[in-house]
Structures are given as structure tokens and as C-alpha cells.
Amino acid sequence: MDGNGRWANKRLLPRIAGHRKGVEAVRATVRAAIEHGVEYLTLFAFSSENWRRPADEVTLLMELFARALEQEVAKLHANGIRFRAIGDTSRFDKRIRDLVAEGEAKTAGNTRLTLTIAANYGGRWDVAQAARACFRAHPEALADGAAFEPEALEPWLAMAYAPEPDLFIRTGGEQRISNFLLWQLAYTELYFTDLLWPDFDEAALAAAIESFATRERRFGRTGEQVHGTAA
Ligand code: IPE
Ligand code: MG
């Protein structure tokens, strides 16, 4: 979700006004995702690199996150949405950590849509924490010469509860992944739009899904194999 600051700048508003408007875009996108039958929606809200921003912006973002958790979790629950958070939440203050834990517990049984918020998340952090947890559980896997398949890490990744994403959407015009779900995006279709996040809405999601529908996903195979026309 990129472009909140530029959205505000264009209107001569403080950056936080863009972040506030961004929360509205989140609401609209969650609604639209449900209408499209999306089962997993993962939003990159705050990266492990965002701490480098000016302290007052970080403070306001935390306040906004806490308030959104306080106000939205009951609504998510009423709509059958399971809420999850991924990332190193140990760096957040207790109020946010408690709200996240309460929200996850309250909505754990819901099945309509799993809404994951990536907060203080980084793809490299995820792979590193998975490796640490895996080797703690299986110290023998570190033995010299022991075979180690990539799949062995997967149960330990932050999003082990979800399938790999089909579609990645980045708003705001930049064409990079910025340390989002690095491992899980290996075969994901990438979609970039110049729309700024606060302008993202139902029509924008529909356009992204339409683009996705035209992609041929071969997972390393040939087009002939995929179409069943291989000799
Ligand atoms: C994304 O918008 C929101 C967060 C990273 C919290 P930005 O704040 O990065 O907006 P721009 O890139 O400055 O427009
Ligand atoms: Mg940005």
C-alpha cells in the first residue's frame, strides 16, 4: 500500500491525512475482495524499514494502527473475517500487541476471508526467523552433509497458514517488492499501478484481477504442457 504521503502532498495536507485516507481504502478493498471471492488478503502496512521515518510520523502511524484495531476488529468479526498479523510485533508497544492478540483470538474461527496485516514485517526477517525456529526444532538438520530441502522451511514461515499468493498488487508507481513476502512470491503474478493507495478502490481491484485473469501461469512448464497440447 504505497502513495499515502504523495496523495496528501498533492492536496497540501500533512502526510498523516494520506494515511488516514489510506485506512478508508483498506475498508473498501476488504469489502471488494470479499465480493470477488478472495480468500486471503494480505496488506503490507508497515515494513521493518519504516522505523527510519521521522519519529512523529512513526508515532502517528502507530496511533492510527491502534485506533484501527480498536474500531475495526468487531466489524471484521461480524463479517466473518479472520484477522492475522505477521511481522516482528515485539517492537510494538503493549497496547498494540494486546489488540493484535485479542483480534486474532476473537476472529480465529472465521472462514470467509483471512485478512493479514504485515506490520514490522520484512521478507528477509521472515526467512531468517523461519530458519531459526526450524533449526531449533530440528538441530540434526544442521549436521554436516545433512540434506535440507527448501520445503522444510515452509511450515515455519510467518504465513504458513495460507497458500502462496496468486496476485501481488503494488500501488504508487514504484515497481519493486521492497522486502515483502520474498519467499512466498516466487510464482506470484506481479501487478503495478500508478494509483496512489488512498485512491485504490473496488474498480482498481477489479482491474488488477482482470489483468491477473489474462496471465498464463506455467510454474516452469511450457505453454504446450499447460494447454495439454504437448506431443
Ligand atoms: C504507504 O504510503 C504507507 C506506509 C508505508 C505506512 P507512503 O507513506 O509510503 O506514501 P509515499 O510513498 O510517501 O507517497
Ligand atoms: Mg512510499
mmCIF file of C-alpha atoms and ligand atoms in Angstrom:
data_model
loop_
_atom_site.group_PDB
_atom_site.id
_atom_site.type_symbol
_atom_site.label_atom_id
_atom_site.label_comp_id
_atom_site.label_asym_id
_atom_site.label_seq_id
_atom_site.Cartn_x
_atom_site.Cartn_y
_atom_site.Cartn_z
ATOM 1 C CA MET A 1 0.000 0.000 0.000
ATOM 2 C CA ASP A 2 2.140 2.870 -1.255
ATOM 3 C CA GLY A 3 1.428 6.505 -2.021
ATOM 4 C CA ASN A 4 -0.314 7.879 1.070
ATOM 5 C CA GLY A 5 2.221 10.659 1.553
ATOM 6 C CA ARG A 6 2.109 11.770 -2.082
ATOM 7 C CA TRP A 7 -1.691 11.721 -2.034
ATOM 8 C CA ALA A 8 -1.600 14.155 0.898
ATOM 9 C CA ASN A 9 1.196 16.308 -0.583
ATOM 10 C CA LYS A 10 -0.784 16.845 -3.767
ATOM 11 C CA ARG A 11 -3.566 18.315 -1.631
ATOM 12 C CA LEU A 12 -1.205 20.360 0.548
ATOM 13 C CA LEU A 13 -2.241 18.210 3.513
ATOM 14 C CA PRO A 14 0.017 16.672 6.171
ATOM 15 C CA ARG A 15 1.205 13.131 5.365
ATOM 16 C CA ILE A 16 -0.928 11.680 8.137
ATOM 17 C CA ALA A 17 -4.051 12.807 6.254
ATOM 18 C CA GLY A 18 -2.937 10.449 3.483
ATOM 19 C CA HIS A 19 -2.501 7.613 5.959
ATOM 20 C CA ARG A 20 -5.993 8.276 7.336
ATOM 21 C CA LYS A 21 -7.438 8.191 3.862
ATOM 22 C CA GLY A 22 -5.430 5.006 3.330
ATOM 23 C CA VAL A 23 -7.382 3.312 6.118
ATOM 24 C CA GLU A 24 -10.583 4.084 4.197
ATOM 25 C CA ALA A 25 -9.056 2.462 1.118
ATOM 26 C CA VAL A 26 -8.333 -0.616 3.240
ATOM 27 C CA ARG A 27 -12.013 -0.825 4.215
ATOM 28 C CA ALA A 28 -13.113 -0.502 0.588
ATOM 29 C CA THR A 29 -10.571 -3.081 -0.559
ATOM 30 C CA VAL A 30 -11.578 -5.640 2.075
ATOM 31 C CA ARG A 31 -15.222 -5.257 1.025
ATOM 32 C CA ALA A 32 -14.344 -5.585 -2.647
ATOM 33 C CA ALA A 33 -12.091 -8.595 -2.026
ATOM 34 C CA ILE A 34 -14.958 -10.422 -0.346
ATOM 35 C CA GLU A 35 -17.239 -9.633 -3.293
ATOM 36 C CA HIS A 36 -14.636 -11.128 -5.636
ATOM 37 C CA GLY A 37 -14.416 -14.296 -3.568
ATOM 38 C CA VAL A 38 -10.847 -13.633 -2.457
ATOM 39 C CA GLU A 39 -10.000 -15.912 0.464
ATOM 40 C CA TYR A 40 -6.686 -14.396 1.575
ATOM 41 C CA LEU A 41 -5.866 -10.693 1.502
ATOM 42 C CA THR A 42 -2.519 -9.596 2.906
ATOM 43 C CA LEU A 43 -1.751 -5.910 3.339
ATOM 44 C CA PHE A 44 1.744 -4.535 3.850
ATOM 45 C CA ALA A 45 1.027 -1.814 6.407
ATOM 46 C CA PHE A 46 4.415 -1.145 7.972
ATOM 47 C CA SER A 47 7.774 -2.549 6.943
ATOM 48 C CA SER A 48 10.746 -3.201 9.182
ATOM 49 C CA GLU A 49 12.414 -0.313 7.297
ATOM 50 C CA ASN A 50 9.605 2.196 8.042
ATOM 51 C CA TRP A 51 11.076 2.853 11.511
ATOM 52 C CA ARG A 52 13.566 5.036 9.640
ATOM 53 C CA ARG A 53 10.860 7.645 9.036
ATOM 54 C CA PRO A 54 10.671 10.839 11.114
ATOM 55 C CA ALA A 55 9.703 9.949 14.690
ATOM 56 C CA ASP A 56 6.476 11.975 14.608
ATOM 57 C CA GLU A 57 5.240 10.126 11.502
ATOM 58 C CA VAL A 58 6.041 6.756 13.118
ATOM 59 C CA THR A 59 4.174 7.803 16.274
ATOM 60 C CA LEU A 60 1.124 8.897 14.284
ATOM 61 C CA LEU A 61 1.174 5.670 12.249
ATOM 62 C CA MET A 62 1.224 3.623 15.463
ATOM 63 C CA GLU A 63 -1.680 5.659 16.837
ATOM 64 C CA LEU A 64 -3.617 5.093 13.616
ATOM 65 C CA PHE A 65 -2.872 1.350 13.715
ATOM 66 C CA ALA A 66 -4.018 1.071 17.346
ATOM 67 C CA ARG A 67 -7.199 3.017 16.649
ATOM 68 C CA ALA A 68 -7.975 0.949 13.552
ATOM 69 C CA LEU A 69 -7.566 -2.233 15.592
ATOM 70 C CA GLU A 70 -9.857 -0.878 18.321
ATOM 71 C CA GLN A 71 -12.549 0.213 15.885
ATOM 72 C CA GLU A 72 -12.429 -2.417 13.158
ATOM 73 C CA VAL A 73 -11.923 -5.823 14.791
ATOM 74 C CA ALA A 74 -15.563 -6.145 15.904
ATOM 75 C CA LYS A 75 -16.684 -5.258 12.364
ATOM 76 C CA LEU A 76 -14.279 -7.772 10.856
ATOM 77 C CA HIS A 77 -15.650 -10.413 13.185
ATOM 78 C CA ALA A 78 -19.264 -9.545 12.335
ATOM 79 C CA ASN A 79 -18.375 -10.033 8.669
ATOM 80 C CA GLY A 80 -16.808 -13.457 9.143
ATOM 81 C CA ILE A 81 -13.263 -12.228 8.596
ATOM 82 C CA ARG A 82 -10.307 -13.901 10.274
ATOM 83 C CA PHE A 83 -7.685 -11.356 11.309
ATOM 84 C CA ARG A 84 -3.986 -12.200 11.477
ATOM 85 C CA ALA A 85 -0.840 -10.130 11.830
ATOM 86 C CA ILE A 86 2.627 -11.090 10.620
ATOM 87 C CA GLY A 87 5.918 -9.435 11.445
ATOM 88 C CA ASP A 88 8.055 -8.844 14.494
ATOM 89 C CA THR A 89 5.381 -7.393 16.759
ATOM 90 C CA SER A 90 7.755 -7.440 19.750
ATOM 91 C CA ARG A 91 8.826 -3.934 18.769
ATOM 92 C CA PHE A 92 5.306 -2.505 19.152
ATOM 93 C CA ASP A 93 4.048 -1.180 22.462
ATOM 94 C CA LYS A 94 1.897 -3.352 24.701
ATOM 95 C CA ARG A 95 -1.373 -1.697 23.697
ATOM 96 C CA ILE A 96 -0.882 -2.726 20.064
ATOM 97 C CA ARG A 97 0.431 -6.193 20.932
ATOM 98 C CA ASP A 98 -2.633 -6.817 23.123
ATOM 99 C CA LEU A 99 -5.041 -5.537 20.474
ATOM 100 C CA VAL A 100 -3.429 -7.785 17.856
ATOM 101 C CA ALA A 101 -3.592 -10.835 20.125
ATOM 102 C CA GLU A 102 -7.214 -10.118 21.078
ATOM 103 C CA GLY A 103 -8.202 -9.587 17.445
ATOM 104 C CA GLU A 104 -6.556 -12.813 16.337
ATOM 105 C CA ALA A 105 -8.156 -14.816 19.140
ATOM 106 C CA LYS A 106 -11.628 -13.329 18.637
ATOM 107 C CA THR A 107 -11.697 -13.979 14.866
ATOM 108 C CA ALA A 108 -9.755 -17.264 14.763
ATOM 109 C CA GLY A 109 -12.775 -19.368 13.779
ATOM 110 C CA ASN A 110 -13.897 -17.192 10.847
ATOM 111 C CA THR A 111 -13.565 -18.554 7.327
ATOM 112 C CA ARG A 112 -14.912 -16.009 4.812
ATOM 113 C CA LEU A 113 -11.688 -14.076 4.283
ATOM 114 C CA THR A 114 -8.355 -14.168 6.068
ATOM 115 C CA LEU A 115 -7.108 -10.589 6.355
ATOM 116 C CA THR A 116 -3.436 -10.494 7.243
ATOM 117 C CA ILE A 117 -1.745 -7.249 8.205
ATOM 118 C CA ALA A 118 2.013 -7.243 7.771
ATOM 119 C CA ALA A 119 3.362 -4.946 10.467
ATOM 120 C CA ASN A 120 7.060 -4.548 11.187
ATOM 121 C CA TYR A 121 7.383 -7.245 8.571
ATOM 122 C CA GLY A 122 10.281 -7.917 6.226
ATOM 123 C CA GLY A 123 10.687 -10.849 3.847
ATOM 124 C CA ARG A 124 14.301 -11.424 4.871
ATOM 125 C CA TRP A 125 13.342 -11.308 8.540
ATOM 126 C CA ASP A 126 10.696 -13.937 7.809
ATOM 127 C CA VAL A 127 13.149 -16.357 6.169
ATOM 128 C CA ALA A 128 15.664 -15.806 8.971
ATOM 129 C CA GLN A 129 13.118 -16.336 11.773
ATOM 130 C CA ALA A 130 11.828 -19.464 10.000
ATOM 131 C CA ALA A 131 15.365 -20.857 9.745
ATOM 132 C CA ARG A 132 16.000 -20.127 13.412
ATOM 133 C CA ALA A 133 12.768 -21.832 14.504
ATOM 134 C CA CYS A 134 13.301 -24.789 12.179
ATOM 135 C CA PHE A 135 16.833 -25.473 13.368
ATOM 136 C CA ARG A 136 15.818 -25.041 16.989
ATOM 137 C CA ALA A 137 13.197 -27.767 16.491
ATOM 138 C CA HIS A 138 15.464 -29.940 14.314
ATOM 139 C CA PRO A 139 19.072 -29.380 15.382
ATOM 140 C CA GLU A 140 20.051 -32.523 13.452
ATOM 141 C CA ALA A 141 19.182 -30.705 10.210
ATOM 142 C CA LEU A 142 22.309 -28.597 10.741
ATOM 143 C CA ALA A 143 24.595 -31.634 10.780
ATOM 144 C CA ASP A 144 27.366 -31.572 8.229
ATOM 145 C CA GLY A 145 26.166 -33.063 4.959
ATOM 146 C CA ALA A 146 22.532 -33.402 6.070
ATOM 147 C CA ALA A 147 20.094 -32.920 3.193
ATOM 148 C CA PHE A 148 17.975 -29.810 3.594
ATOM 149 C CA GLU A 149 15.116 -29.127 1.200
ATOM 150 C CA PRO A 150 13.646 -25.632 0.845
ATOM 151 C CA GLU A 151 10.210 -27.044 1.689
ATOM 152 C CA ALA A 152 11.479 -27.814 5.189
ATOM 153 C CA LEU A 153 11.378 -24.088 5.994
ATOM 154 C CA GLU A 154 7.814 -23.539 4.836
ATOM 155 C CA PRO A 155 5.964 -24.634 7.991
ATOM 156 C CA TRP A 156 7.959 -22.035 9.919
ATOM 157 C CA LEU A 157 7.302 -19.043 7.691
ATOM 158 C CA ALA A 158 5.017 -16.337 9.061
ATOM 159 C CA MET A 159 2.266 -17.173 6.565
ATOM 160 C CA ALA A 160 2.397 -20.962 6.869
ATOM 161 C CA TYR A 161 -1.377 -20.890 7.415
ATOM 162 C CA ALA A 162 -2.052 -19.559 3.899
ATOM 163 C CA PRO A 163 -1.447 -20.726 0.332
ATOM 164 C CA GLU A 164 1.161 -18.843 -1.697
ATOM 165 C CA PRO A 165 -0.301 -15.635 -3.107
ATOM 166 C CA ASP A 166 -1.715 -15.658 -6.648
ATOM 167 C CA LEU A 167 -1.531 -11.914 -7.157
ATOM 168 C CA PHE A 168 0.696 -9.158 -5.786
ATOM 169 C CA ILE A 169 -0.505 -5.573 -6.191
ATOM 170 C CA ARG A 170 1.697 -2.552 -5.565
ATOM 171 C CA THR A 171 0.231 0.930 -5.773
ATOM 172 C CA GLY A 172 2.077 4.240 -6.033
ATOM 173 C CA GLY A 173 4.014 3.661 -9.275
ATOM 174 C CA GLU A 174 7.151 2.006 -7.897
ATOM 175 C CA GLN A 175 7.990 -1.360 -9.443
ATOM 176 C CA ARG A 176 9.671 -3.245 -6.660
ATOM 177 C CA ILE A 177 8.850 -5.711 -3.914
ATOM 178 C CA SER A 178 10.511 -3.807 -1.066
ATOM 179 C CA ASN A 179 11.163 -6.837 1.131
ATOM 180 C CA PHE A 180 7.556 -8.028 1.209
ATOM 181 C CA LEU A 181 6.825 -11.783 1.102
ATOM 182 C CA LEU A 182 10.045 -12.737 -0.683
ATOM 183 C CA TRP A 183 9.817 -16.492 -0.343
ATOM 184 C CA GLN A 184 6.091 -16.741 -0.992
ATOM 185 C CA LEU A 185 6.128 -14.521 -4.110
ATOM 186 C CA ALA A 186 8.272 -16.925 -6.153
ATOM 187 C CA TYR A 187 5.447 -17.693 -8.628
ATOM 188 C CA THR A 188 3.059 -14.868 -7.838
ATOM 189 C CA GLU A 189 1.795 -12.649 -10.652
ATOM 190 C CA LEU A 190 3.023 -9.088 -10.123
ATOM 191 C CA TYR A 191 0.794 -6.099 -10.834
ATOM 192 C CA PHE A 192 1.885 -2.491 -10.532
ATOM 193 C CA THR A 193 -0.374 0.537 -10.717
ATOM 194 C CA ASP A 194 0.340 4.268 -10.614
ATOM 195 C CA LEU A 195 -2.747 4.825 -8.464
ATOM 196 C CA LEU A 196 -1.848 6.140 -5.035
ATOM 197 C CA TRP A 197 -3.085 3.863 -2.251
ATOM 198 C CA PRO A 198 -5.795 6.269 -0.944
ATOM 199 C CA ASP A 199 -7.297 6.229 -4.465
ATOM 200 C CA PHE A 200 -7.372 2.425 -4.621
ATOM 201 C CA ASP A 201 -10.938 1.145 -4.645
ATOM 202 C CA GLU A 202 -13.256 -1.563 -5.892
ATOM 203 C CA ALA A 203 -12.718 -0.648 -9.555
ATOM 204 C CA ALA A 204 -8.943 -0.716 -9.066
ATOM 205 C CA LEU A 205 -9.108 -4.166 -7.502
ATOM 206 C CA ALA A 206 -11.337 -5.366 -10.338
ATOM 207 C CA ALA A 207 -8.778 -4.077 -12.879
ATOM 208 C CA ALA A 208 -5.969 -5.922 -11.106
ATOM 209 C CA ILE A 209 -7.965 -9.151 -11.021
ATOM 210 C CA GLU A 210 -8.840 -8.718 -14.690
ATOM 211 C CA SER A 211 -5.154 -8.419 -15.539
ATOM 212 C CA PHE A 212 -4.431 -11.498 -13.449
ATOM 213 C CA ALA A 213 -7.035 -13.458 -15.390
ATOM 214 C CA THR A 214 -5.105 -12.883 -18.640
ATOM 215 C CA ARG A 215 -1.840 -14.287 -17.281
ATOM 216 C CA GLU A 216 -0.702 -17.773 -18.192
ATOM 217 C CA ARG A 217 0.754 -19.447 -15.139
ATOM 218 C CA ARG A 218 3.222 -22.096 -16.212
ATOM 219 C CA PHE A 219 5.162 -22.757 -12.977
ATOM 220 C CA GLY A 220 8.245 -23.624 -15.041
ATOM 221 C CA ARG A 221 6.403 -25.773 -17.605
ATOM 222 C CA THR A 222 5.986 -24.996 -21.314
ATOM 223 C CA GLY A 223 2.854 -23.382 -22.712
ATOM 224 C CA GLU A 224 2.112 -26.602 -24.615
ATOM 225 C CA GLN A 225 2.182 -28.605 -21.402
ATOM 226 C CA VAL A 226 -0.126 -26.155 -19.684
ATOM 227 C CA HIS A 227 -2.635 -26.278 -22.557
ATOM 228 C CA GLY A 228 -2.455 -30.051 -22.799
ATOM 229 C CA THR A 229 -1.170 -29.837 -26.410
ATOM 230 C CA ALA A 230 2.302 -31.231 -25.678
ATOM 231 C CA ALA A 231 3.340 -34.056 -28.033
HETATM 232 C C1 IPE B 1 2.470 3.980 2.331
HETATM 233 O O1 IPE B 1 2.457 5.299 1.902
HETATM 234 C C2 IPE B 1 2.124 3.848 3.799
HETATM 235 C C3 IPE B 1 3.209 3.355 4.675
HETATM 236 C C4 IPE B 1 4.367 2.890 4.295
HETATM 237 C C5 IPE B 1 2.959 3.407 6.117
HETATM 238 P P1 IPE B 1 3.762 6.184 1.983
HETATM 239 O O2 IPE B 1 3.761 6.862 3.302
HETATM 240 O O3 IPE B 1 4.983 5.395 1.652
HETATM 241 O O4 IPE B 1 3.466 7.254 0.832
HETATM 242 P P2 IPE B 1 4.512 7.955 -0.159
HETATM 243 O O5 IPE B 1 5.339 6.880 -0.803
HETATM 244 O O6 IPE B 1 5.329 8.897 0.657
HETATM 245 O O7 IPE B 1 3.626 8.655 -1.133
HETATM 246 MG MG MG B 2 6.160 5.140 -0.029
#
